[in-house]
Coordinates of C-alpha atoms in Angstrom, one line a residue:
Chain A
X1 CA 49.6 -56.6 48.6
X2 CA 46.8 -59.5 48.0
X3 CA 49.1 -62.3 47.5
X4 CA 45.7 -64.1 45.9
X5 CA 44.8 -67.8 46.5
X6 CA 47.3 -70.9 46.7
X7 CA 46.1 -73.2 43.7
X8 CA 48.0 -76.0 44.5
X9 CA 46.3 -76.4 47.8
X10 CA 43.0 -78.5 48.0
X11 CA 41.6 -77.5 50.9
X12 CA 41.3 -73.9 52.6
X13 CA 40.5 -72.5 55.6
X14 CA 40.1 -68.5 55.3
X15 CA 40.2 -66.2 58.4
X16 CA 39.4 -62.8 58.2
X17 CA 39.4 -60.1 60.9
X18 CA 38.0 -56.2 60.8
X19 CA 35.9 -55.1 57.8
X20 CA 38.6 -54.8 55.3
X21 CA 40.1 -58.2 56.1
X22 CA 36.2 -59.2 55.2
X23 CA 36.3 -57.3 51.8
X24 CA 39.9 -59.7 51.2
X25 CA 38.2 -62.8 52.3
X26 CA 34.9 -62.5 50.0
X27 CA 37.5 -61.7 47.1
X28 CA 39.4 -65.0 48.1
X29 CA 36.3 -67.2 48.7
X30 CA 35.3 -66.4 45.4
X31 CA 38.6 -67.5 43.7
X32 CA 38.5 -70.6 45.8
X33 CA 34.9 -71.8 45.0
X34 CA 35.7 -71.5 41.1
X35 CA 38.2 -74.1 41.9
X36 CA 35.6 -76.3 43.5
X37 CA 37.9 -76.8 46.8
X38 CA 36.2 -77.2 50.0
X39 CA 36.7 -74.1 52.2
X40 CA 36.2 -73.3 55.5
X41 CA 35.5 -69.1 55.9
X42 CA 35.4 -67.6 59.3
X43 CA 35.1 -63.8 60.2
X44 CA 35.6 -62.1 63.1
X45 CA 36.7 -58.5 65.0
X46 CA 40.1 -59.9 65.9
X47 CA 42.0 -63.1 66.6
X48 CA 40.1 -63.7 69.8
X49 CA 40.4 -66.8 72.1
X50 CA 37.0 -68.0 70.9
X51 CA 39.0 -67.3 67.0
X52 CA 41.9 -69.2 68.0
X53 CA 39.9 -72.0 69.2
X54 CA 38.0 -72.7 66.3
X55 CA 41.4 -72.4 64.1
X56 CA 43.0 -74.9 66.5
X57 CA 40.0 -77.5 65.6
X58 CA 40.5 -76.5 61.7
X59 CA 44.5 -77.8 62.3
X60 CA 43.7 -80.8 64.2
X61 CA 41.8 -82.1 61.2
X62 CA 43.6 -80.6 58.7
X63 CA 45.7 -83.4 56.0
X64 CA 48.8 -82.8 54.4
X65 CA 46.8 -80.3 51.2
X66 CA 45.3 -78.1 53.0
X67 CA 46.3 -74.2 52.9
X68 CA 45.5 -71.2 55.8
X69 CA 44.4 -67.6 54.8
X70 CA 44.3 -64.2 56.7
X71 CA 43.5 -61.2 56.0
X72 CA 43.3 -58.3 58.6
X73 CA 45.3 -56.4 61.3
X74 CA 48.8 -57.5 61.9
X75 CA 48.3 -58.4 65.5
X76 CA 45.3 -60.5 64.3
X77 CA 47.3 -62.3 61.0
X78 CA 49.9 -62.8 63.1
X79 CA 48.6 -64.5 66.1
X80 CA 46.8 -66.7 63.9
X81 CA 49.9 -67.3 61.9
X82 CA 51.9 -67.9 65.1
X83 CA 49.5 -70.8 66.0
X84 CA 49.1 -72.5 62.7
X85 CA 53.3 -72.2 62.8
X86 CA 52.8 -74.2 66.2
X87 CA 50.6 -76.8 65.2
X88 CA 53.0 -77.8 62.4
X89 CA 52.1 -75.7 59.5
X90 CA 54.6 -74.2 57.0
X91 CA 55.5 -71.0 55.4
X92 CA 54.6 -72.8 51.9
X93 CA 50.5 -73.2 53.3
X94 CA 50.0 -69.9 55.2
X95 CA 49.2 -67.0 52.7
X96 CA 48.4 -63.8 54.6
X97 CA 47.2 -60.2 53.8
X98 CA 47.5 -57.3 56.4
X99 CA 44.9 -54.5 55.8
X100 CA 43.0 -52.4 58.2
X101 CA 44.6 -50.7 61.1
X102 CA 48.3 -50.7 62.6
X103 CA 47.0 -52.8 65.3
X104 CA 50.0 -54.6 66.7
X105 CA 50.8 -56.8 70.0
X106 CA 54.1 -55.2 71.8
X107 CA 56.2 -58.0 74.0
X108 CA 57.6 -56.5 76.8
X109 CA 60.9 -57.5 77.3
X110 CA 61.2 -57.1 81.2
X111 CA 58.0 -58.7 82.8
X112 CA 57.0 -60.7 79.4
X113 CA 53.3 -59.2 79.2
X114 CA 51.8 -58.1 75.8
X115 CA 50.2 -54.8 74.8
X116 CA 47.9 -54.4 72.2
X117 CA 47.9 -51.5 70.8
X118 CA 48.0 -48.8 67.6
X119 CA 51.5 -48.3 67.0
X120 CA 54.7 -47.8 65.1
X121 CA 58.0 -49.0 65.3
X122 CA 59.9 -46.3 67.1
X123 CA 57.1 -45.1 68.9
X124 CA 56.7 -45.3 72.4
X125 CA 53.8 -47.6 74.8
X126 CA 52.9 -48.3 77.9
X127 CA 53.4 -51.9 79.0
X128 CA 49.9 -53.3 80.0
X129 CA 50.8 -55.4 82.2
X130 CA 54.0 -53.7 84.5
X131 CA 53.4 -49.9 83.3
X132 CA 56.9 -49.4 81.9
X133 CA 57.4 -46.9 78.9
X134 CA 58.5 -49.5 76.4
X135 CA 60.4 -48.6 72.9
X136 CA 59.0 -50.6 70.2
X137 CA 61.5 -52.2 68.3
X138 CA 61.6 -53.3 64.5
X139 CA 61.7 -56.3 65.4
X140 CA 58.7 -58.8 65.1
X141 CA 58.8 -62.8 67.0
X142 CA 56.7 -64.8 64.3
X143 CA 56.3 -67.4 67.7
X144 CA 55.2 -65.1 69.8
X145 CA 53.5 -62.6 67.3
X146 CA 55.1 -59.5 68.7
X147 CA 56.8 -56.5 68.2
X148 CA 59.6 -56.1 71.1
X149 CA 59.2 -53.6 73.6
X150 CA 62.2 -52.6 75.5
X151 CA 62.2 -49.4 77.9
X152 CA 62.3 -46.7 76.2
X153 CA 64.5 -44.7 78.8
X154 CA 66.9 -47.0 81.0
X155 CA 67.7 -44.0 83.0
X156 CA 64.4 -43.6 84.8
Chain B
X1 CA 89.4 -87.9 49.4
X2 CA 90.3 -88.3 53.0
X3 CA 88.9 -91.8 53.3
X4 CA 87.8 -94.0 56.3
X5 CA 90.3 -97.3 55.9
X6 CA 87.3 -99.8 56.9
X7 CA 87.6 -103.7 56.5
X8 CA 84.5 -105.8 55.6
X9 CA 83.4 -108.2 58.5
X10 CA 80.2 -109.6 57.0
X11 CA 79.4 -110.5 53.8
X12 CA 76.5 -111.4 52.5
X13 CA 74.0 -111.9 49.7
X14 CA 69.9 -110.8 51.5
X15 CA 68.2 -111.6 48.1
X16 CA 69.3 -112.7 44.7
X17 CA 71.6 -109.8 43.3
X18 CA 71.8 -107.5 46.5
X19 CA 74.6 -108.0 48.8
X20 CA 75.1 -106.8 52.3
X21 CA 78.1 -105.1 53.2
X22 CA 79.1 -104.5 57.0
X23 CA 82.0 -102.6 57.8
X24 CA 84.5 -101.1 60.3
X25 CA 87.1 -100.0 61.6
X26 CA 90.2 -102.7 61.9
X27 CA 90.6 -102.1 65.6
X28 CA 87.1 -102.4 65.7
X29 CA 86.8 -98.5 67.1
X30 CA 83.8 -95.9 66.2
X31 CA 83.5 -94.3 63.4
X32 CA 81.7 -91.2 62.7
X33 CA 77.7 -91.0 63.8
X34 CA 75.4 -89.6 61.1
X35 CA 72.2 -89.0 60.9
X36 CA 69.4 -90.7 58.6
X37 CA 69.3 -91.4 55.2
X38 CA 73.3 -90.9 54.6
X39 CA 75.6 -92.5 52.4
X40 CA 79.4 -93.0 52.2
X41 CA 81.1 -92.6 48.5
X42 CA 82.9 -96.5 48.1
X43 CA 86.1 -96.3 46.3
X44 CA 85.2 -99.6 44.3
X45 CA 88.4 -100.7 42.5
X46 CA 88.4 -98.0 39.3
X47 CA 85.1 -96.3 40.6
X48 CA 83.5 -94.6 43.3
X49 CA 80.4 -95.5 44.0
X50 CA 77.7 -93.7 46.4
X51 CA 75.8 -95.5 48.9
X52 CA 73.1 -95.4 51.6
X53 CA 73.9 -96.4 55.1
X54 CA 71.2 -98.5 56.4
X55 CA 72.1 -98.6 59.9
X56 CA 71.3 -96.3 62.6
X57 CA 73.7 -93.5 62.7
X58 CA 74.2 -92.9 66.6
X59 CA 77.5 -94.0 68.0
X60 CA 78.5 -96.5 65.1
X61 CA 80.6 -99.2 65.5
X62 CA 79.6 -100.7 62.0
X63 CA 78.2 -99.2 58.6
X64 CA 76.3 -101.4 56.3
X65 CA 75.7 -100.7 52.7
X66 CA 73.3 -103.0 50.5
X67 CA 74.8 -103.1 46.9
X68 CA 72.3 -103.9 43.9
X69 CA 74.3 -105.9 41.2
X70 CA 74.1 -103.9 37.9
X71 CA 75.3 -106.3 35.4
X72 CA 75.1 -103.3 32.7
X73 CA 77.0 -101.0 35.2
X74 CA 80.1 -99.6 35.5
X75 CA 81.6 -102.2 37.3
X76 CA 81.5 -100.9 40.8
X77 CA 78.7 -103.1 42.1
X78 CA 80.3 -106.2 40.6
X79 CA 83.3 -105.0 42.2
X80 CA 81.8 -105.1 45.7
X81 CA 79.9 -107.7 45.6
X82 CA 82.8 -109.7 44.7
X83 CA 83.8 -108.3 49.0
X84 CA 84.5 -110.9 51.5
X85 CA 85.0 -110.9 55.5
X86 CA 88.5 -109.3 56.2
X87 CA 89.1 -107.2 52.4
X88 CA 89.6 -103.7 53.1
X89 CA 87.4 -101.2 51.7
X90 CA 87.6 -97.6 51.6
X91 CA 84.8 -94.9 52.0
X92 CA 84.2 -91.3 52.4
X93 CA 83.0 -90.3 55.7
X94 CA 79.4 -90.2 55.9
X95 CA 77.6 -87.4 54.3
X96 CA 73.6 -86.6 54.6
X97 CA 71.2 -84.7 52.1
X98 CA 68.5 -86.9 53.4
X99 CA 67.8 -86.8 56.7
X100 CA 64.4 -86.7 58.5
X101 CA 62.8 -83.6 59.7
X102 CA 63.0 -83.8 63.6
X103 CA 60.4 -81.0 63.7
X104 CA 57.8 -83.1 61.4
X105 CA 54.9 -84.9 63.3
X106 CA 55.0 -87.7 61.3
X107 CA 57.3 -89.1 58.1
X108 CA 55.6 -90.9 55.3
X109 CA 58.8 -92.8 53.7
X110 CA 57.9 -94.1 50.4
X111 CA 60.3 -96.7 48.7
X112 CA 60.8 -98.4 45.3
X113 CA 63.6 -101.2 45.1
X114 CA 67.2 -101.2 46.0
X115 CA 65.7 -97.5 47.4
X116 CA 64.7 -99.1 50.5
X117 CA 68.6 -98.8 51.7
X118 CA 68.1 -95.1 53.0
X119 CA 64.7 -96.2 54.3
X120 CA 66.1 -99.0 56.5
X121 CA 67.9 -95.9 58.4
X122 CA 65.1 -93.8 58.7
X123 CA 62.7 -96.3 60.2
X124 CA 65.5 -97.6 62.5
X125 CA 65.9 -94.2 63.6
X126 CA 62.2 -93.2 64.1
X127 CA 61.7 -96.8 65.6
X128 CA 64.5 -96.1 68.1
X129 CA 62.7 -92.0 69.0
X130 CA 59.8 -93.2 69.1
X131 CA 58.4 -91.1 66.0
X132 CA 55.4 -91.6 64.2
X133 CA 56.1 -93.3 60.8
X134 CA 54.6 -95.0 58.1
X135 CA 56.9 -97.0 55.3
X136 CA 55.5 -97.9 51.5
X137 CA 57.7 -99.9 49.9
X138 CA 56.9 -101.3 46.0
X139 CA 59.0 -104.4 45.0
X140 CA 60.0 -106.6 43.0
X141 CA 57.8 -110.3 43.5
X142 CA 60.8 -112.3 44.0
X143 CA 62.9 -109.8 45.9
X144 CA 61.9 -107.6 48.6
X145 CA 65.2 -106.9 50.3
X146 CA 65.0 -106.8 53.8
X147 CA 61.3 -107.2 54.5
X148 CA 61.6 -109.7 57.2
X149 CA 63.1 -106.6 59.4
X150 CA 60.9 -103.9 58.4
X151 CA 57.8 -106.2 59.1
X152 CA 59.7 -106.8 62.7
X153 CA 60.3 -102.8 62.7
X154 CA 57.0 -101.6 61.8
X155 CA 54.6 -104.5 61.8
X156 CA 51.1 -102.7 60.5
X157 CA 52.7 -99.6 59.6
X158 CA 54.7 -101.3 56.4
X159 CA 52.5 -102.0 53.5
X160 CA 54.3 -103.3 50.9
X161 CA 53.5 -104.8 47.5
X162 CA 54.9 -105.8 44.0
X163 CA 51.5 -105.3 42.1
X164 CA 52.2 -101.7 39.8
X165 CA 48.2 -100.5 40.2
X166 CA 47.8 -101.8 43.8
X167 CA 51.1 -99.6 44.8
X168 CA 49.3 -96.3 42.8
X169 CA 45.9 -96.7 45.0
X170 CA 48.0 -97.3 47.9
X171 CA 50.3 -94.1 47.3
X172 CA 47.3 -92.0 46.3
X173 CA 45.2 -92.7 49.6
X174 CA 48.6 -92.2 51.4
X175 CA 49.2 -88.9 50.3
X176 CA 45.7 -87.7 50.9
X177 CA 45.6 -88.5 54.5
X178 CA 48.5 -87.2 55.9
X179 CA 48.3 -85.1 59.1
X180 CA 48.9 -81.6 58.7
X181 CA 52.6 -81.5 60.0
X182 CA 53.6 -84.6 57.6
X183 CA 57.4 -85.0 55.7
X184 CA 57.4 -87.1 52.7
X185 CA 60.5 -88.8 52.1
X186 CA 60.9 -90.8 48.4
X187 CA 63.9 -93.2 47.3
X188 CA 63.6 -95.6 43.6
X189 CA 63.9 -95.7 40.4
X190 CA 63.3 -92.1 38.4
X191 CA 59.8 -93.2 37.3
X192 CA 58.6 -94.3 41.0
X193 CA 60.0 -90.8 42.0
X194 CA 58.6 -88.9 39.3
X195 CA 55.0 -90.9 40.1
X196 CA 55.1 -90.2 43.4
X197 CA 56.1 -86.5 43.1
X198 CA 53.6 -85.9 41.0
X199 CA 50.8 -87.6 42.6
X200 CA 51.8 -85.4 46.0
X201 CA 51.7 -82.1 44.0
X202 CA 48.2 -83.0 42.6
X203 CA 47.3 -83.9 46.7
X204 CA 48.5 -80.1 47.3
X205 CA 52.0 -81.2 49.1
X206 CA 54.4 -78.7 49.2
X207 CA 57.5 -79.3 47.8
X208 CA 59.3 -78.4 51.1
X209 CA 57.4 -81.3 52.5
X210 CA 58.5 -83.3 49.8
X211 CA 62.7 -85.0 50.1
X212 CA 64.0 -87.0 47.1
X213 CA 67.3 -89.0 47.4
X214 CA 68.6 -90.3 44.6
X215 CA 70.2 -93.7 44.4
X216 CA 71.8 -93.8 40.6
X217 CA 72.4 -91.2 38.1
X218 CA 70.0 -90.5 36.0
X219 CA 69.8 -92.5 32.4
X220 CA 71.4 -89.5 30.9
X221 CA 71.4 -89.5 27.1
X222 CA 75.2 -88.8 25.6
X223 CA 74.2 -85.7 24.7
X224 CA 76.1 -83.3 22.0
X225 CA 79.8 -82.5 21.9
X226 CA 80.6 -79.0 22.8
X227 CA 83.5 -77.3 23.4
X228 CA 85.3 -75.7 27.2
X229 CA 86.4 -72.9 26.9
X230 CA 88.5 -72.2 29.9
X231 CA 89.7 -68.7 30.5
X232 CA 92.1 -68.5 33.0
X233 CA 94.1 -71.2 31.0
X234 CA 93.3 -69.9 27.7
X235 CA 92.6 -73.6 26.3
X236 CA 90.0 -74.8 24.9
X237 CA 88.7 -78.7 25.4
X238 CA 86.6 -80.6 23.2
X239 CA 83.7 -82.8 25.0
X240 CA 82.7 -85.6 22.8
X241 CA 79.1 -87.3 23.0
X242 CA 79.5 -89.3 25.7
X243 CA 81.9 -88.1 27.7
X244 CA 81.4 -86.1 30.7
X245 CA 82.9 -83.1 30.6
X246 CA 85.2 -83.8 34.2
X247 CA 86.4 -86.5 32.1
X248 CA 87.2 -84.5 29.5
X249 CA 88.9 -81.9 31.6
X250 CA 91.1 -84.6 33.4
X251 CA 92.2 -86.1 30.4
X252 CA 93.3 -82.5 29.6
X253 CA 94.7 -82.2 32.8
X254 CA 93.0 -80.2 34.4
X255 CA 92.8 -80.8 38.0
X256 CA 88.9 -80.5 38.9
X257 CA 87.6 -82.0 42.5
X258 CA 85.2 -84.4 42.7
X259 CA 83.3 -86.8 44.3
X260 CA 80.2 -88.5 43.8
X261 CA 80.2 -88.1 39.8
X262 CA 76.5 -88.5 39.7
X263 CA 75.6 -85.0 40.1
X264 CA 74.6 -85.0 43.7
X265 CA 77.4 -84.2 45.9
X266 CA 78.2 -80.9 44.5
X267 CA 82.0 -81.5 44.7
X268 CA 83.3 -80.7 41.3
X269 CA 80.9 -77.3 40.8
X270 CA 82.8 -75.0 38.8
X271 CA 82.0 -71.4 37.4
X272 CA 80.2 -70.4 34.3
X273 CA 81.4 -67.4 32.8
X274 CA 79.6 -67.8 29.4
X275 CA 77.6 -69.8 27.6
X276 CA 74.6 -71.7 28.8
X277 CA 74.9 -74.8 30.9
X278 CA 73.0 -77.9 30.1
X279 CA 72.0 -78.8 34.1
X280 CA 71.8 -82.7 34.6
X281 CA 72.6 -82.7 38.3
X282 CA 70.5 -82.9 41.1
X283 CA 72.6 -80.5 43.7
X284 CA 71.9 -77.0 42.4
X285 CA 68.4 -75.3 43.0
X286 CA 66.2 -73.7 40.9
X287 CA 67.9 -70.4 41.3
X288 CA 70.8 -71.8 40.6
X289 CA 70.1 -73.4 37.5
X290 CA 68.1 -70.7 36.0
X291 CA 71.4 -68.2 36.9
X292 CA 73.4 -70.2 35.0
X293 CA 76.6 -69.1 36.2
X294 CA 77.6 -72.6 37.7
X295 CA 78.2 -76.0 36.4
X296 CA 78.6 -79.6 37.6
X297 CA 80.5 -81.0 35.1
X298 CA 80.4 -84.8 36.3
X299 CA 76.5 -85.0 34.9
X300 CA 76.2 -81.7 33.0
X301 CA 76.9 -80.4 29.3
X302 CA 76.2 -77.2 27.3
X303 CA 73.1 -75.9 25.2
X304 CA 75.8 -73.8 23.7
X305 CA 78.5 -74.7 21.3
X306 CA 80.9 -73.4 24.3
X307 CA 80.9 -73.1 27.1
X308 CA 83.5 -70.5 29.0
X309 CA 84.6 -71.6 32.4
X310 CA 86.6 -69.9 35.2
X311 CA 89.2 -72.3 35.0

């Protein structure tokens, strides 16, 4: 559900990834520049390194005011999330929307890689990184911005 | 109450009407560490008084309180300040609602009078790890309490004044330049709070960047007599205008625990079980309050003609 724009901040930055995340962000923008707020808009595919980067510069300069937005995939929202979390923002100035596909990062518990893929909880993946058939769990890390993968069958 | 049996080993007046308490133990032992921006509950003769420690809380040997003089009081700073080396005093063992946020990247304290006490702890401690802080502190002209060792603490990063309009320009272009990451901490009189709450709101601060201590209850009007109900009992009590309604319980008998009796310790909360409660306090949250189902009767009263307790 659109959880619609923070009033109280008084400066935004809004990050949007796949095309519906772009349909959430226009919606947002255009709540936010009634308001007269300066806002930052980026778009993007997916929370990429190059994405991150730019949102790390947006935190470095960000005062005490300012508010983060998200719309898209989980795995994207949530890596973004994760690293605004790091760099000392709160729960009260992140305001995020998932939409678009079940796109989500799996942690695997036994060589700590992470899979990106189109999942469910309950469903089964292939670790990326060491191969194992991992289990995911319903179980998300907000730090690390993962569902947890454990093998799915201990016996093999 | 179990009570710390302390002894006063300094004594002294650190500007007109604020006196300087130090205390410990009579063999001079430890006492209890705490963190930041806690206060001890005095018993001061009749009263019990709440106050901020000011010293740094890691393996204590000493607490030190700074008691304002409230001539128009209840008699509990007059009380104290009337302390010498060597009388014994007894407090409650340190207790913390207050204390900075060790995750925060930096902590904006912002003071108004006698509020610096809490204050005086926090930059100690932030001094003594090294944390990035930044103290405003709005005084009286003649009095600034302790500002010859916050200039020695902080140096550039105390800015301090007496002047009303200078302190708003200085608060306002505070608040707008925080790092993202910053905790706002305010002690003072209700207006300075209420000013500097509202000017963070309107700089888009969270509230849960936002901590408030309170150093005196709040001017509370007498408010209207009601009636306690209480059901287990089957009694009912009447509560005059201008009695709280603890006292009016006690002088019923009623045996209620408390503490601070300014609505901040959350001691004496007892349950509603009908009626709505007149919330005065500062412990319970907004949940809480709108619920209903709760009271502290040291600072609150009743919108109701009764109000039905589980006592």
């Amino acid at each position: 559900m659109d959880p619609g724009v923070d009033h109280a901040g008084t400066s935004f930055a809004v990050m949007s990834f796949s095309a519906e995340g772009r349909a959430v962000a226009r919606r947002w923008a255009a709540a936010l520049t009634a308001t007269g707020a300066p806002v930052w808009a980026w778009h993007g595919d997916g929370a990429t390194e190059r994405a991150l980067a730019e949102l790390r510069d947006r935190l470095d300069g960000a005062t005490v005011g300012w508010r983060l937005m998200l719309a898209g995939p989980e795995a994207d929202v949530l890596r973004a999330r994760s690293l605004a979390v790091e760099r000392d923002a709160i729960d009260a100035e992140i305001r995020v929307h998932v939409c678009g596909t079940g796109r989500k990062r799996v942690w695997c518990a036994h060589c700590g890689g992470t899979t990106e893929t189109e999942c469910e909880a309950g469903q089964a993946v292939a670790c990326a990184n060491c191969g194992r058939g991992l289990l995911v769990h319903d179980h998300v890390s907000r730090r690390h911005a993962a569902y947890l993968g454990v093998l799915a069958d201990p016996e093999t | 109450m179990t009570g710390l049996e302390l002894v006063v080993t300094r004594s002294a007046e650190v500007v007109p009407g604020v006196r300087e308490l130090v205390l410990a133990r009579p063999d001079g032992g430890p006492l209890p560490a705490h963190p930041a921006g806690s206060h001890v509950v005095a018993e001061c003769g009749e009263r019990r008084n709440a106050y901020s420690l000011t010293n740094g809380g890691a393996e204590p040997r000493e607490y030190a309180v700074a008691v304002l003089r409230r001539p128009g009081g209840r008699g509990g700073s007059a009380w104290l300040h009337e302390r010498r080396p060597g009388d014994p005093l007894v407090v409650s063992a340190p207790r913390c609602a207050f204390a900075p946020v060790l995750t925060a990247r930096r902590h904006l304290l912002v003071a108004g009078g006698i509020g610096i006490t809490p204050m005086l702890a926090h930059v100690r401690d932030a001094v003594r790890w090294n944390r990035d802080v930044e103290l405003l502190y709005a005084h009286r002209p003649d009095a600034p309490a302790y500002a010859a060792d916050l200039d020695r603490l902080l140096g550039e990063r105390l800015r301090r004044t007496s002047d009303r309009r200078e302190f708003r320009g200085l608060l306002g272009d505070a608040l707008r330049r925080q790092p993202l990451g910053t905790h706002l901490y305010v002690c003072g009189p209700a207006p300075l709070m209420e000013l500097v709450t509202d000017t963070a709101e309107a700089a888009g601060w969270p509230a849960q960047r936002v901590h408030r201590e309170r150093f005196t209850a709040a001017e509370v009007a007498p408010g209207t007599p009601f009636t306690a109900r209480l059901r287990r009992s089957g009694r009912d009590v009447a509560v005059a205008a201008g009695t709280t309604l603890l006292d009016a319980l006690h002088a019923a008998g009623v045996a209620v625990p408390s503490m601070c009796r300014q609505g901040v310790c959350g001691e004496c909360r007892v349950p509603v079980l009908a009626g709505q409660p007149q919330h005065r306090d500062e412990y319970l949250d907004e949940h809480e309050r709108a619920a209903g189902t709760c009271v502290l009767p040291c600072v609150s009263r009743s919108e109701t003609g009764v109000l039905e307790v589980d006592l």
